[in-house]
JSON list of C-alpha atoms in Angstrom, two decimals:
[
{"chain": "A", "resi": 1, "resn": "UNK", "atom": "CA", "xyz": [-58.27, -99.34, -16.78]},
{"chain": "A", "resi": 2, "resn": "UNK", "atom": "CA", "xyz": [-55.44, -97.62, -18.15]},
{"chain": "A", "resi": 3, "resn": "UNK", "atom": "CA", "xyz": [-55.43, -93.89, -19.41]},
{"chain": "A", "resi": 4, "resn": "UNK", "atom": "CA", "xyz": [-52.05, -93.30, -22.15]},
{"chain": "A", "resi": 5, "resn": "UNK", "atom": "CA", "xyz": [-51.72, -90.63, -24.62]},
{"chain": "A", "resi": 6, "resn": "UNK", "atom": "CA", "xyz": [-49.11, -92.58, -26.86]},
{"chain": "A", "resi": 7, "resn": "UNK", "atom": "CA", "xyz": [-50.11, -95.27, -29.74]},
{"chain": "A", "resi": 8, "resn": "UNK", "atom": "CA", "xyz": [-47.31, -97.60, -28.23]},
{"chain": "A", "resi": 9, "resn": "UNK", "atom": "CA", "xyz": [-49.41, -96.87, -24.60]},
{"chain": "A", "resi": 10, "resn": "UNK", "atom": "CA", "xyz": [-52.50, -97.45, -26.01]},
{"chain": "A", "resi": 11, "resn": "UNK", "atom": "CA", "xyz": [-51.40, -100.41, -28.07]},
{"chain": "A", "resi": 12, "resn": "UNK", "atom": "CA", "xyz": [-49.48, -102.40, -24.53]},
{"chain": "A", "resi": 13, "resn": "UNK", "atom": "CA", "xyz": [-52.79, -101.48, -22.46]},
{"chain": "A", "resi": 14, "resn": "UNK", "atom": "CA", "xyz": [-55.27, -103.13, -25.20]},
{"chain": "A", "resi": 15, "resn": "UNK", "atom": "CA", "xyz": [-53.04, -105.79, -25.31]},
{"chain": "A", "resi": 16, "resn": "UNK", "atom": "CA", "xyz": [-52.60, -106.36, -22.07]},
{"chain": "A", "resi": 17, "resn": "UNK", "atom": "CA", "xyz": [-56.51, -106.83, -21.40]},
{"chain": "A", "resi": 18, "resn": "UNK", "atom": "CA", "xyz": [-57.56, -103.43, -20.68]},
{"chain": "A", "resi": 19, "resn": "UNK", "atom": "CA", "xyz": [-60.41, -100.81, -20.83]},
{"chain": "A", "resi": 20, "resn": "UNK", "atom": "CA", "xyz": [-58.03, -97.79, -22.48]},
{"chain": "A", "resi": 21, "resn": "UNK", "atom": "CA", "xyz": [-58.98, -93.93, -22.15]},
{"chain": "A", "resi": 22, "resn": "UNK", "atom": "CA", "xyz": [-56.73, -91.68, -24.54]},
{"chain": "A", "resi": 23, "resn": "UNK", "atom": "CA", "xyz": [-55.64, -88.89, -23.37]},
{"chain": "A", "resi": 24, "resn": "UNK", "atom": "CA", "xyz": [-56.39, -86.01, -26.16]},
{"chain": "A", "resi": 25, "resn": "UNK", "atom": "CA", "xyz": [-52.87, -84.71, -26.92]},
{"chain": "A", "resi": 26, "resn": "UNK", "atom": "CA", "xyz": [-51.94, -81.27, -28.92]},
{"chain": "A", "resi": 27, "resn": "UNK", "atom": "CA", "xyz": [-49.88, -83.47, -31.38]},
{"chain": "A", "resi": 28, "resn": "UNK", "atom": "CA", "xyz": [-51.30, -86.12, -34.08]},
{"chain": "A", "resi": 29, "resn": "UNK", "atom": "CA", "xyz": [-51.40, -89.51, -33.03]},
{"chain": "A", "resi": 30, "resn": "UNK", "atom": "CA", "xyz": [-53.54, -92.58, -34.04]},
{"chain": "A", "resi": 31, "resn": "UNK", "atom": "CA", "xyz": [-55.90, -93.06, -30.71]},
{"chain": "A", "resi": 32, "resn": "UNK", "atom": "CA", "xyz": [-58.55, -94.96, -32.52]},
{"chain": "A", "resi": 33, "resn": "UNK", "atom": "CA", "xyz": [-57.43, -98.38, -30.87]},
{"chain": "A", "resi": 34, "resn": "UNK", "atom": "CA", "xyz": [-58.48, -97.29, -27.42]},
{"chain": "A", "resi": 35, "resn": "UNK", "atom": "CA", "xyz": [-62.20, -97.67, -26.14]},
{"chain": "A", "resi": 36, "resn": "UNK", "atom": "CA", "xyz": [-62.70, -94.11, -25.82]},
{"chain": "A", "resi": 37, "resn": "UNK", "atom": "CA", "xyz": [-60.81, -90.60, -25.94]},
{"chain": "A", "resi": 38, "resn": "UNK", "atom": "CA", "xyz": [-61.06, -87.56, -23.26]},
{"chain": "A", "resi": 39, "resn": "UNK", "atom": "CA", "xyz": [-59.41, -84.04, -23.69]},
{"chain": "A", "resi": 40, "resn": "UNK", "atom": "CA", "xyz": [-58.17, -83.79, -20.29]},
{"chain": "A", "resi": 41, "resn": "UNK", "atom": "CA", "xyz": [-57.91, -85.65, -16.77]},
{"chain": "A", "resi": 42, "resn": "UNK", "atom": "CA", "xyz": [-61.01, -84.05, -15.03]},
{"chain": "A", "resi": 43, "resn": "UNK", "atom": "CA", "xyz": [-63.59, -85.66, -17.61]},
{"chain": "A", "resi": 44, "resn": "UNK", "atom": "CA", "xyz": [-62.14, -88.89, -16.40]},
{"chain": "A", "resi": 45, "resn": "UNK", "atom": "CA", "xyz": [-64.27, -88.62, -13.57]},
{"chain": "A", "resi": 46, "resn": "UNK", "atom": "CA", "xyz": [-66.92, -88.80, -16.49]},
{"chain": "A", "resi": 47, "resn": "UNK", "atom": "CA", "xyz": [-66.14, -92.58, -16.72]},
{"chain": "A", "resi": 48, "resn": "UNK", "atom": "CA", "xyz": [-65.33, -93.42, -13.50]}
]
């Protein structure tokens, strides 16, 4: 599992193989690629 908040993070973890969490971020970036999106580090533990 990797958690990234950047397209080129979220781009090298999918490619790499792996289940991706995005990291909600106060600036626009395309997240869609990963496998889901949170808006902050304690609802990781959602997933966990």
């Amino acid at each position: 599992m990797a958690v990234e908040d950047s397209f080129v993070g979220i781009a090298s973890a999918k490619a790499a193989g792996l289940y991706t969490v995005a990291l909600k971020q106060d600036y626009d970036i395309d997240q869609s690629k990963a496998d889901c999106q949170i808006p902050s580090l304690s609802a990781l533990l959602t997933i966990v």
